[in-house]
XYZ file of C-alpha atoms in Angstrom:
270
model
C 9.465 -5.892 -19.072
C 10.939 -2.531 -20.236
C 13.980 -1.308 -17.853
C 12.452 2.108 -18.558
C 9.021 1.323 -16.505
C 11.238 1.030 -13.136
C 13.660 3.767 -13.557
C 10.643 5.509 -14.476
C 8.440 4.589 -11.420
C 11.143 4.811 -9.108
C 12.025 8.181 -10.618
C 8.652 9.383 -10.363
C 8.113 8.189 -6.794
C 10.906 10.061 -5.410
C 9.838 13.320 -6.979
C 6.386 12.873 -5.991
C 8.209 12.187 -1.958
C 9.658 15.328 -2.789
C 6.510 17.011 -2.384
C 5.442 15.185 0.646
C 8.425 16.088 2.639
C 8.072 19.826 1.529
C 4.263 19.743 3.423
C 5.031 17.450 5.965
C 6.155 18.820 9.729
C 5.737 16.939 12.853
C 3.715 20.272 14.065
C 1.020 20.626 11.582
C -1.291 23.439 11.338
C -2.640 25.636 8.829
C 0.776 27.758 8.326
C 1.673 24.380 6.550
C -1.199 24.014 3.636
C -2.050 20.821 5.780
C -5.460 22.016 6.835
C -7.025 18.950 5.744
C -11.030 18.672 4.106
C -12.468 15.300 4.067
C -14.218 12.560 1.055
C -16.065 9.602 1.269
C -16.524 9.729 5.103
C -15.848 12.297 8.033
C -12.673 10.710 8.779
C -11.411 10.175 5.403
C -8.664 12.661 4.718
C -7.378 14.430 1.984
C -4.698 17.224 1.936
C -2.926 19.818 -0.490
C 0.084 17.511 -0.247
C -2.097 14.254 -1.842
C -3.565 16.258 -4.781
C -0.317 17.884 -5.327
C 1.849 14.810 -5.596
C -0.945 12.628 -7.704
C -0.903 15.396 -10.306
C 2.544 15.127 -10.521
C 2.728 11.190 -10.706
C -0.563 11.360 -13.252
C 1.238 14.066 -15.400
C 4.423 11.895 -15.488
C 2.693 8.926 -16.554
C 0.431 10.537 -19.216
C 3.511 12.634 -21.049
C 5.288 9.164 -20.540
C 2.731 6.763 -21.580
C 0.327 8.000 -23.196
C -1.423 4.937 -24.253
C -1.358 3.742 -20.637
C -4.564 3.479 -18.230
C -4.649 5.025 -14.892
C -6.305 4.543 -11.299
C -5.190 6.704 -8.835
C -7.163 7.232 -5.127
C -7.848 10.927 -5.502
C -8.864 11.398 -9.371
C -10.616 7.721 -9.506
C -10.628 6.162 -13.218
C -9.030 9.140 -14.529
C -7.496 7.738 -18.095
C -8.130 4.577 -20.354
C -5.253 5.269 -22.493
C -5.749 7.402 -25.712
C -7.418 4.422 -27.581
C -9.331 3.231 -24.840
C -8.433 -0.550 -24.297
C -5.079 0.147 -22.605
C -2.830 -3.251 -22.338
C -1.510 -1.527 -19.225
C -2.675 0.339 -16.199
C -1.142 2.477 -13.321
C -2.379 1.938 -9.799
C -1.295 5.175 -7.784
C -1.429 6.503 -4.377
C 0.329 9.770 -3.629
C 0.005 9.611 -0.281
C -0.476 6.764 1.620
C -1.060 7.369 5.279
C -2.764 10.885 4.973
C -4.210 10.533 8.277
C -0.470 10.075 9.948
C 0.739 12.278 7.438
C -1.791 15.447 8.649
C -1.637 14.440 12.416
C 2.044 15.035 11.819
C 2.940 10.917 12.480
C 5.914 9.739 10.149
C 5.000 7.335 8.730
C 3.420 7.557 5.068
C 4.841 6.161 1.192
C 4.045 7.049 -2.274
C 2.736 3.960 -3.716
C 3.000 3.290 -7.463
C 2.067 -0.002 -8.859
C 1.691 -1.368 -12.553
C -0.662 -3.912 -13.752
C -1.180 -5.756 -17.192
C -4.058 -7.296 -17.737
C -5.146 -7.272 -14.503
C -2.108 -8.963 -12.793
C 0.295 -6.591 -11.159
C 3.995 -6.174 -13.068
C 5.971 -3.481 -10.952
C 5.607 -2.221 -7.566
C 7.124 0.966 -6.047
C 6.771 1.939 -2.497
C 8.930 5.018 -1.013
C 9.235 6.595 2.046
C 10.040 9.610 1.841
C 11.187 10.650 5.477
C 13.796 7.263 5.403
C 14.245 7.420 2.120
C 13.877 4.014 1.546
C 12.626 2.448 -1.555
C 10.950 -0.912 -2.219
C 10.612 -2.106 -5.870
C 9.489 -5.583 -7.283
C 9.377 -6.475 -10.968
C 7.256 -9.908 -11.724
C 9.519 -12.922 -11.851
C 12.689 -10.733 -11.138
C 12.486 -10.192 -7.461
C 12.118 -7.832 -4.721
C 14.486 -4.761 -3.773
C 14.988 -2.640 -0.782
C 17.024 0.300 -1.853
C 18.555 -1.692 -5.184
C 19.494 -4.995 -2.484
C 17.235 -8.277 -2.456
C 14.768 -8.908 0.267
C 13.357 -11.638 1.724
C 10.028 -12.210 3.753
C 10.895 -13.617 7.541
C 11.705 -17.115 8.567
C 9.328 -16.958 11.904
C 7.913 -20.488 11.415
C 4.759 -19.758 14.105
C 2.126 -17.567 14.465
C 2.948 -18.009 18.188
C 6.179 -15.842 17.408
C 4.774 -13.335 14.588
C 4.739 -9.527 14.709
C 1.662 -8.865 12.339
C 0.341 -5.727 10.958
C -3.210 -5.009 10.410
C -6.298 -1.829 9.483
C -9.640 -0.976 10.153
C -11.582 0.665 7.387
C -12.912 4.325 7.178
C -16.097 2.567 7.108
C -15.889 0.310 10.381
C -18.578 2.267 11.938
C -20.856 1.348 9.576
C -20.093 -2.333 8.355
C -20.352 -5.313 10.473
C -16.994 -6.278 8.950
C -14.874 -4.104 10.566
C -12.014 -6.227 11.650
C -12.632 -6.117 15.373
C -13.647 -9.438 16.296
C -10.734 -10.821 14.110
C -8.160 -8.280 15.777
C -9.843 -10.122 18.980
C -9.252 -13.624 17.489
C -5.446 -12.676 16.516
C -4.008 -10.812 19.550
C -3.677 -13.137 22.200
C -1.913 -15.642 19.689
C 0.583 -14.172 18.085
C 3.787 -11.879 19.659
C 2.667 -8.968 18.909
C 0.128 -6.737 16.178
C 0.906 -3.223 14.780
C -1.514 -0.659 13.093
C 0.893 1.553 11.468
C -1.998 3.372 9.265
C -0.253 2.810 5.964
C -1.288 -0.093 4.295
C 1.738 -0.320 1.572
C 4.246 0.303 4.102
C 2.683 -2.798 6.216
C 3.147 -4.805 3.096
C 6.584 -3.447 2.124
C 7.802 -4.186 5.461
C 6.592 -7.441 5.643
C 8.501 -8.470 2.482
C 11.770 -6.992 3.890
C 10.905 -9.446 7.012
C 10.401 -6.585 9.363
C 6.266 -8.401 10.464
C 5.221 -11.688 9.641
C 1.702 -11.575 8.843
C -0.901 -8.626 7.176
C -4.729 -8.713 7.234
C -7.371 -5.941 6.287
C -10.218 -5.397 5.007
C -12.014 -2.857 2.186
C -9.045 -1.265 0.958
C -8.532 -0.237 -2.308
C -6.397 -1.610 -5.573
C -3.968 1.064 -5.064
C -3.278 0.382 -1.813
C -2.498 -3.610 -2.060
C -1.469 -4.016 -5.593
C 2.566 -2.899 -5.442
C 2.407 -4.407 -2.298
C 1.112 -7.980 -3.192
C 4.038 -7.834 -5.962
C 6.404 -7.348 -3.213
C 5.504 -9.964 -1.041
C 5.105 -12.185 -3.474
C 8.424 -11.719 -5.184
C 10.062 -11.771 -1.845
C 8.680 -15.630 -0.932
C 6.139 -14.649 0.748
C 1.902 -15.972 0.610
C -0.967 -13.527 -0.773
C -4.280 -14.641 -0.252
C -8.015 -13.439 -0.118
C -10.006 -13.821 2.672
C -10.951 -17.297 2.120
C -7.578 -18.787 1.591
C -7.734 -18.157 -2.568
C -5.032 -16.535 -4.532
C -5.312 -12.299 -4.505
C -6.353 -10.783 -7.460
C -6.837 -6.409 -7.772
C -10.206 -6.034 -6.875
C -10.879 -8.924 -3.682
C -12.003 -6.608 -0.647
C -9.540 -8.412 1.311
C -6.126 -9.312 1.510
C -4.151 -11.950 4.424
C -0.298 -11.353 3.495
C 2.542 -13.547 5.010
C 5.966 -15.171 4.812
C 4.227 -18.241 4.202
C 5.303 -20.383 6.794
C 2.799 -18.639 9.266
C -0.190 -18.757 6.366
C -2.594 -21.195 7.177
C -2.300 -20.660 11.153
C -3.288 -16.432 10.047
C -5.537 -17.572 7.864
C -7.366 -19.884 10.458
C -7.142 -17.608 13.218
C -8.812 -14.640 10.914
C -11.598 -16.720 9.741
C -12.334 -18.054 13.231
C -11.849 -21.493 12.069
C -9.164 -22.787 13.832
């Protein structure tokens, strides 16, 4: 793959963190532009600061790429490429943790993600507030800030920190990932709901958690992420134990070691 694609999505994602840290403040209120209006449900969030940083992103990537196809959370299926059967497409999310992110919680990314033919290429997750940067190119490895990671070496679910959601739709699904939640917490060290689904994922291929689950997220929100894990040694499954693909409505992420024990415990097999 083209050296230009990263420097260009890791350019892009730190301009587009630019943005985010000019809106953000740990005191939010309307003085800020944060007053935030809602989409698919009540709780659903969007602010000034997501539309504001997509259109940057998708403007980058069109005047760049023109022949490229785009996804992005706010705009939906917003491009197909100027002939219409793009060989590539851009998964983007401008701002990942909106909820923290308007609350005034720091913890949010920009997540930027590149797919060919369905399989995921290049990855880019940033942070803007620690300025750290994860990238992953397929088959060359996974970066923090420019240095290799690796996923963890806890061997047991016994000793994991894992990370996990619950949908904007849990009140209205029977899958909402509560009775799993139930199933994982007394057997495993510890679980964390940081509200940002890429940084979960990010962090758990710098070894920082051992184990991800969730449910009825969105392409942009896994894709860069499965890259990352993947390219850092780590296990990204569905569900039901079978390799991830962009599109499966759920995702179990870990170093590997711990996989089948997460896996079990999820299902309620074990």
């Amino acid at each position: 793959m083209s050296e230009d694609l990263i420097v260009f999505a890791t350019h892009t994602a730190r301009r587009a963190g630019e943005v985010l840290r000019r809106y953000y403040t740990p005191r939010p209120g309307v003085e800020q532009g944060l007053t935030p209006d809602t989409k698919s449900t009540d709780i659903d969030l969007v602010t000034q600061a997501d539309l504001e940083s997509e259109q940057l992103i998708l403007d980058a990537i069109r005047t760049a790429f023109p022949d490229h196809a785009i996804l992005s959370e706010e705009s939906g299926e917003s491009d197909a490429g100027e002939t219409g059967e793009a060989e590539y497409r851009w998964l983007v999310d401008p701002l990942d943790g909106t909820t923290n992110f308007a609350h005034g919680l720091p913890v949010f990314a920009v997540a930027i993600a590149l797919e060919r033919e369905g399989q995921p290429v290049l990855a880019v997750t940033y942070d803007p507030l620690r300025d750290e940067l994860f990238a992953a190119q397929a088959g060359q490895g996974a970066t923090l800030d420019g240095q290799p990671i690796r996923v963890s070496t806890t061997p047991t679910l016994r000793h994991s920190l894992v990370a996990t959601g619950f949908a904007y739709i849990r009140a209205t699904t029977d899958l909402n990932n509560l009775a799993e939640f139930n199933r994982v917490m007394p057997r495993v060290q510890g679980i964390r709901r940081l509200g940002s689904a890429s940084l979960d994922l990010a962090y758990l291929a710098c070894g920082r958690i051992d184990g991800y689950w969730e449910y009825h997220l969105s392409p942009w929100d896994w894709a860069g992420g499965a890259l990352l894990i993947r390219e850092a040694g780590g296990s990204v499954t569905d569900i039901h134990g079978r390799p991830w693909q962009v599109g499966d409505n759920s995702l179990v992420a870990s170093n590997g070691l711990i996989h089948g024990q997460l896996l079990a415990t999820v299902q309620g097999s074990d």
